[in-house]
Tab-separated table of C-alpha atoms in Angstrom:
chain	number	residue	atom	x	y	z
A	27	MET	CA	-23.082	29.953	31.021
A	28	ASN	CA	-21.025	27.190	29.424
A	29	THR	CA	-22.183	25.987	26.020
A	30	PHE	CA	-23.021	22.295	25.781
A	31	GLN	CA	-21.536	20.241	22.949
A	32	VAL	CA	-22.794	16.762	22.062
A	33	SER	CA	-20.767	14.062	20.307
A	34	ILE	CA	-21.972	10.701	18.985
A	35	GLN	CA	-20.388	7.507	20.316
A	36	GLU	CA	-21.164	4.055	18.937
A	37	THR	CA	-21.582	1.121	21.337
A	38	SER	CA	-21.134	-2.640	21.033
A	39	ASN	CA	-24.926	-2.899	20.593
A	40	ASN	CA	-25.903	-1.453	17.198
A	41	SER	CA	-29.369	-0.598	18.557
A	42	ILE	CA	-27.880	1.750	21.164
A	43	ILE	CA	-26.063	5.036	20.601
A	44	LYS	CA	-24.433	7.210	23.268
A	45	PHE	CA	-24.736	10.962	22.995
A	46	GLU	CA	-21.805	12.231	25.053
A	47	ILE	CA	-21.927	15.757	26.487
A	48	ASP	CA	-18.810	17.773	27.317
A	49	GLN	CA	-20.276	18.649	30.749
A	50	PHE	CA	-22.114	16.698	33.425
A	51	ILE	CA	-25.902	16.829	33.191
A	52	THR	CA	-26.598	14.841	36.407
A	53	GLN	CA	-24.833	14.786	39.748
A	54	HIS	CA	-23.099	11.473	38.968
A	55	GLN	CA	-26.466	9.731	39.131
A	56	SER	CA	-28.102	7.367	36.648
A	57	PHE	CA	-31.701	7.208	35.415
A	58	GLU	CA	-33.404	4.665	33.171
A	59	PHE	CA	-36.735	5.176	31.393
A	60	ASN	CA	-38.559	2.476	29.433
A	61	ASN	CA	-41.442	4.622	28.182
A	62	ILE	CA	-42.854	8.153	28.231
A	63	ASP	CA	-44.912	7.513	31.390
A	64	GLU	CA	-41.813	6.532	33.380
A	65	ALA	CA	-40.108	9.688	32.089
A	66	LYS	CA	-42.559	12.132	33.723
A	67	LYS	CA	-39.815	13.549	35.944
A	68	SER	CA	-37.420	14.011	33.013
A	69	PRO	CA	-38.574	16.684	30.527
A	70	LEU	CA	-35.644	15.836	28.247
A	71	ALA	CA	-36.460	12.114	28.175
A	72	GLN	CA	-40.121	12.882	27.540
A	73	GLN	CA	-39.212	15.043	24.576
A	74	LEU	CA	-36.991	12.290	23.169
A	75	PHE	CA	-39.766	9.680	23.552
A	76	TYR	CA	-41.836	11.690	21.057
A	77	LEU	CA	-39.422	10.381	18.450
A	78	PRO	CA	-41.205	7.208	17.206
A	79	PHE	CA	-38.036	5.106	17.060
A	80	VAL	CA	-36.957	5.674	20.690
A	81	LYS	CA	-37.379	2.489	22.753
A	82	LYS	CA	-35.418	3.165	25.970
A	83	ILE	CA	-33.420	6.082	27.432
A	84	TYR	CA	-30.571	5.924	29.933
A	85	ILE	CA	-29.205	9.168	31.399
A	86	SER	CA	-26.001	9.139	33.428
A	87	GLY	CA	-23.279	11.627	34.285
A	88	ASN	CA	-22.282	13.216	30.996
A	89	PHE	CA	-24.110	11.084	28.441
A	90	ILE	CA	-27.499	9.951	27.198
A	91	ALA	CA	-27.786	6.450	25.761
A	92	ILE	CA	-30.791	5.708	23.555
A	93	GLU	CA	-31.993	2.324	22.360
A	94	ARG	CA	-33.957	2.385	19.105
A	95	TYR	CA	-36.675	0.290	17.536
A	96	ASN	CA	-35.673	-1.329	14.261
A	97	ILE	CA	-37.834	0.974	12.135
A	98	VAL	CA	-34.785	3.172	11.442
A	99	GLU	CA	-30.993	2.929	11.349
A	100	TRP	CA	-28.977	5.191	13.631
A	101	LYS	CA	-26.894	6.514	10.741
A	102	ASP	CA	-30.049	8.081	9.314
A	103	VAL	CA	-31.179	9.916	12.463
A	104	GLN	CA	-28.296	10.234	14.938
A	105	GLU	CA	-27.158	13.679	13.784
A	106	GLU	CA	-30.674	15.093	14.189
A	107	VAL	CA	-31.002	13.562	17.679
A	108	ALA	CA	-27.616	14.963	18.732
A	109	SER	CA	-28.661	18.401	17.480
A	110	GLN	CA	-31.990	18.168	19.331
A	111	ILE	CA	-30.258	17.277	22.628
A	112	GLU	CA	-27.658	20.030	22.173
A	113	THR	CA	-30.317	22.668	21.451
A	114	TYR	CA	-32.415	21.555	24.418
A	115	LEU	CA	-29.494	21.789	26.854
A	116	ASN	CA	-28.267	25.132	25.527
A	117	ASN	CA	-31.758	26.558	25.928
A	118	GLY	CA	-31.630	25.738	29.635
A	119	GLY	CA	-33.906	22.706	29.489
A	120	ILE	CA	-34.273	20.524	32.603
A	121	VAL	CA	-32.711	17.082	32.292
A	122	VAL	CA	-34.128	15.378	35.380
A	123	GLU	CA	-36.145	16.951	38.195
A	124	GLU	CA	-34.330	16.828	41.521
A	125	THR	CA	-37.011	14.709	43.204
A	126	THR	CA	-36.540	11.847	40.735
A	127	ALA	CA	-35.068	8.733	42.319
A	128	PRO	CA	-31.865	7.730	40.526
A	129	LYS	CA	-31.105	4.217	39.370
A	130	LYS	CA	-28.830	2.830	42.095
A	131	VAL	CA	-25.394	1.965	40.778
A	132	PRO	CA	-22.907	0.695	43.378
A	133	VAL	CA	-19.767	2.810	43.631
A	134	THR	CA	-16.464	1.005	43.925
A	135	VAL	CA	-13.112	2.623	44.659
A	136	TYR	CA	-9.753	0.893	44.777
A	137	ALA	CA	-6.376	2.294	45.725
A	138	GLU	CA	-3.394	1.941	43.417
A	139	SER	CA	0.185	2.850	44.288
A	140	THR	CA	2.143	5.168	41.980
A	141	PRO	CA	5.864	5.664	41.261
A	142	ASN	CA	5.659	8.654	43.588
A	143	PRO	CA	5.795	7.360	47.199
A	144	SER	CA	3.948	10.486	48.361
A	145	ALA	CA	0.982	9.927	46.005
A	146	MET	CA	-1.803	7.348	45.830
A	147	LYS	CA	-4.296	6.857	43.005
A	148	PHE	CA	-7.936	6.129	43.887
A	149	VAL	CA	-9.747	4.627	40.880
A	150	VAL	CA	-13.556	4.891	40.659
A	151	ASN	CA	-16.035	2.938	38.527
A	152	LYS	CA	-17.780	6.204	37.559
A	153	LYS	CA	-16.813	9.124	35.390
A	154	LEU	CA	-15.904	12.027	37.665
A	155	THR	CA	-15.026	14.863	35.302
A	156	THR	CA	-14.839	15.653	31.598
A	157	THR	CA	-11.414	17.269	31.987
A	158	THR	CA	-8.597	17.458	34.561
A	159	TYR	CA	-8.158	19.595	37.644
A	160	GLU	CA	-5.242	19.935	40.059
A	161	PHE	CA	-5.383	21.644	43.448
A	162	THR	CA	-2.400	22.277	45.700
A	163	SER	CA	-4.254	24.063	48.516
A	164	ILE	CA	-7.732	24.397	49.990
A	165	ASP	CA	-7.949	27.926	48.552
A	166	GLU	CA	-7.489	26.593	45.010
A	167	ALA	CA	-9.979	23.803	45.712
A	168	LYS	CA	-13.035	26.071	45.922
A	169	LEU	CA	-13.893	24.923	42.383
A	170	SER	CA	-14.227	21.347	43.658
A	171	PRO	CA	-16.378	20.460	46.672
A	172	LEU	CA	-14.755	17.002	46.735
A	173	ALA	CA	-11.223	18.410	46.780
A	174	THR	CA	-12.241	20.926	49.459
A	175	GLU	CA	-13.470	18.104	51.686
A	176	LEU	CA	-10.293	16.098	51.088
A	177	PHE	CA	-8.146	19.044	52.179
A	178	HIS	CA	-9.870	18.864	55.576
A	179	PHE	CA	-7.738	15.783	56.198
A	180	PRO	CA	-4.548	17.252	57.762
A	181	PHE	CA	-2.264	14.914	55.824
A	182	VAL	CA	-3.582	15.842	52.333
A	183	LYS	CA	-1.099	18.026	50.451
A	184	GLY	CA	-2.535	17.965	46.923
A	185	VAL	CA	-5.528	16.640	44.962
A	186	TYR	CA	-5.631	15.813	41.254
A	187	ILE	CA	-8.947	14.762	39.661
A	188	ASP	CA	-9.080	13.049	36.276
A	189	GLU	CA	-11.769	11.239	34.313
A	190	ASN	CA	-12.165	8.240	36.629
A	191	PHE	CA	-9.625	8.662	39.403
A	192	VAL	CA	-8.428	10.935	42.193
A	193	SER	CA	-4.708	11.194	42.950
A	194	ILE	CA	-3.865	12.376	46.432
A	195	THR	CA	-0.451	13.614	47.506
A	196	LYS	CA	0.234	13.447	51.246
A	197	TYR	CA	2.517	15.100	53.758
A	198	GLU	CA	5.124	12.895	55.434
A	199	VAL	CA	3.289	12.982	58.789
A	200	ALA	CA	1.242	9.913	57.802
A	201	ASP	CA	1.942	6.547	56.160
A	202	TRP	CA	-0.285	5.194	53.419
A	203	SER	CA	-0.862	2.055	55.477
A	204	GLU	CA	-2.602	4.233	58.063
A	205	ILE	CA	-4.758	6.435	55.827
A	206	THR	CA	-5.510	4.586	52.541
A	207	MET	CA	-8.644	2.801	53.789
A	208	GLU	CA	-9.987	6.005	55.334
A	209	LEU	CA	-9.526	8.001	52.127
A	210	ARG	CA	-10.905	5.237	49.931
A	211	GLU	CA	-14.072	4.923	52.021
A	212	PHE	CA	-14.514	8.694	52.167
A	213	ILE	CA	-14.298	9.041	48.355
A	214	ARG	CA	-16.636	6.086	47.818
A	215	SER	CA	-19.263	7.434	50.245
A	216	TYR	CA	-19.003	10.977	48.855
A	217	ILE	CA	-19.630	9.858	45.272
A	218	GLU	CA	-22.356	7.381	46.225
A	219	GLN	CA	-24.303	10.208	47.885
A	220	GLY	CA	-24.346	12.036	44.541
A	221	LYS	CA	-22.450	15.045	45.852
A	222	GLU	CA	-20.868	17.543	43.478
A	223	ILE	CA	-17.337	16.682	42.310
A	224	ILE	CA	-16.533	19.822	40.315
A	225	ALA	CA	-18.583	23.005	40.728
A	226	SER	CA	-20.961	23.659	37.830
A	227	ASN	CA	-19.463	27.135	37.339
A	228	ALA	CA	-15.878	25.854	37.183
A	229	PRO	CA	-14.083	26.853	33.977
A	230	LYS	CA	-13.003	24.088	31.679
A	231	ALA	CA	-9.369	23.309	32.436
A	232	SER	CA	-6.878	24.060	29.700
A	233	ASP	CA	-6.157	20.632	28.327
A	234	ASN	CA	-4.086	20.680	25.139
A	235	THR	CA	-5.645	17.776	23.326
A	236	THR	CA	-5.754	17.316	19.599
A	237	LYS	CA	-9.493	18.089	19.497
A	238	GLN	CA	-8.953	21.440	21.176
A	239	LEU	CA	-6.117	22.496	18.912
A	240	ASP	CA	-8.579	23.661	16.285
A	241	ASN	CA	-9.485	26.668	18.434
A	242	SER	CA	-5.883	27.853	18.791
A	243	SER	CA	-4.295	26.600	15.584
A	244	GLU	CA	-3.181	30.083	14.585
A	245	GLU	CA	-1.268	30.479	17.840
A	246	LEU	CA	0.758	27.272	17.540
A	247	ASP	CA	3.486	26.396	15.084
A	248	ASP	CA	3.520	23.031	13.321
A	249	ILE	CA	6.183	21.525	15.596
A	250	SER	CA	4.173	22.452	18.709
A	251	LYS	CA	1.121	20.753	17.228
A	252	GLN	CA	3.148	17.629	16.495
A	253	ILE	CA	4.531	17.604	20.041
A	254	ILE	CA	1.023	17.853	21.517
A	255	ASN	CA	-0.217	15.024	19.297
A	256	ILE	CA	2.691	12.802	20.364
A	257	LEU	CA	2.105	13.590	24.042
A	258	ASP	CA	-1.623	12.806	23.683
A	259	GLU	CA	-1.112	9.523	21.843
A	260	TYR	CA	2.044	8.052	23.352
A	261	ILE	CA	2.732	9.725	26.705
A	262	LYS	CA	-0.508	10.723	28.419
A	263	PRO	CA	-2.027	7.202	28.679
A	264	ALA	CA	1.089	5.909	30.468
A	265	VAL	CA	1.281	8.945	32.737
A	266	ALA	CA	-2.434	8.655	33.579
A	267	SER	CA	-1.939	5.017	34.578
A	268	ASP	CA	0.511	6.315	37.189
A	269	GLY	CA	-2.057	8.773	38.540
A	270	GLY	CA	-0.799	11.900	36.810
A	271	ASN	CA	-0.908	14.044	33.718
A	272	ILE	CA	1.435	15.922	31.415
A	273	GLN	CA	0.567	19.170	29.647
A	274	PHE	CA	2.452	20.932	26.895
A	275	THR	CA	3.437	24.503	27.771
A	276	SER	CA	5.750	25.787	25.060
A	277	TYR	CA	8.299	25.008	22.365
A	278	ASN	CA	11.261	27.225	21.537
A	279	PRO	CA	12.263	26.713	17.874
A	280	GLU	CA	15.675	28.319	18.461
A	281	SER	CA	16.809	26.332	21.499
A	282	LYS	CA	14.551	23.383	20.552
A	283	VAL	CA	13.530	23.063	24.209
A	284	VAL	CA	10.069	21.703	25.065
A	285	GLU	CA	8.484	22.828	28.331
A	286	VAL	CA	5.799	20.736	30.019
A	287	VAL	CA	3.889	20.684	33.298
A	288	LEU	CA	3.638	17.474	35.319
A	289	GLN	CA	0.462	17.119	37.379
A	290	GLY	CA	-0.986	14.766	39.959
A	291	ALA	CA	1.222	11.934	41.163
A	292	CYS	CA	3.889	12.902	38.620
A	293	SER	CA	4.441	16.335	40.164
A	294	GLY	CA	7.362	16.167	42.547
A	295	CYS	CA	7.858	12.446	41.921
A	296	PRO	CA	11.487	11.352	42.538
A	297	SER	CA	11.461	9.433	39.256
A	298	SER	CA	10.024	12.320	37.202
A	299	THR	CA	13.474	13.412	35.988
A	300	TYR	CA	14.177	9.900	34.733
A	301	THR	CA	10.744	9.808	33.088
A	302	LEU	CA	11.419	13.103	31.330
A	303	LYS	CA	14.866	12.210	30.061
A	304	SER	CA	14.572	8.476	29.369
A	305	GLY	CA	10.956	8.467	28.278
A	306	ILE	CA	9.382	11.653	26.996
A	307	GLU	CA	12.551	13.294	25.705
A	308	ASN	CA	13.734	10.181	23.874
A	309	ILE	CA	10.353	9.646	22.209
A	310	LEU	CA	10.157	13.249	21.000
A	311	LYS	CA	13.760	13.178	19.740
A	312	GLU	CA	13.142	9.935	17.882
A	313	MET	CA	9.863	11.018	16.305
A	314	LEU	CA	10.840	14.629	15.531
A	315	LYS	CA	14.517	13.987	14.776
A	316	ASP	CA	16.547	17.206	15.098
A	317	LYS	CA	13.560	19.380	16.116
A	318	VAL	CA	13.871	18.680	19.881
A	319	SER	CA	17.005	19.049	22.016
A	320	SER	CA	15.549	18.578	25.508
A	321	VAL	CA	12.370	18.481	27.599
A	322	VAL	CA	12.009	20.532	30.776
A	323	ALA	CA	9.321	20.346	33.463
A	324	ILE	CA	8.700	23.949	34.479
A	325	ASN	CA	7.369	22.877	37.881
A	326	GLY	CA	10.535	20.907	38.598
């Protein structure tokens, strides 16, 4: 069973703190409780209401937001609350009973073109996953019920799922003008019904972010760590806006070659070579001087 980890996120309202979990605790549904009586169907919320400063609890996707009474400051109690939630989840505690009616939140999906003419990005107003997943066939997609359903469309070639969007790569048999509305409505309806996006037993994808480097610091040299940090800070946000992702694979200190994997809309994109050479490679050369000679996408 995966271990739950809870992080503390401040909000624009100083009375409300978000406790973000690294896994989903509801099936993309939202629940709001104003008191302990309303929380009868949520054992976790009931437990939290025993804390005298808890005024309101909002549970959604992969976070719990709590509004406090002014008898305490969050800085004095937030660590204890985070620890309590983490312990509860790791002990197998129930978050919300299945019969509880969720708070209805309209789902909106809009389609966004990408530099890759074979890929379209479908952006959702809900968080879909805590990490990234790419599937290039229906066999690979068994970890994602949503991706499996999408592969039932004969024109779907690949599916990439990120935090709040789905990138779909199509075969040439169909034009986007013919299928975009159909795919957009299918994704919207699927999510609105609260169906599973990523299977609960799916392994966490290997995503080389700065936060995760701590676990493998002994395996990576200093230059590799710097490359990953640069990719995370300067490259990934731009690539994500185009419906894709870039992951560091390796760095050869002798040849000074950096190998990366392009995912989603960026994989197989006609402009990916230009992006590698004129964008990523130039940035790494400029920031790391003579440490990098070239950048290669191992998936072409």
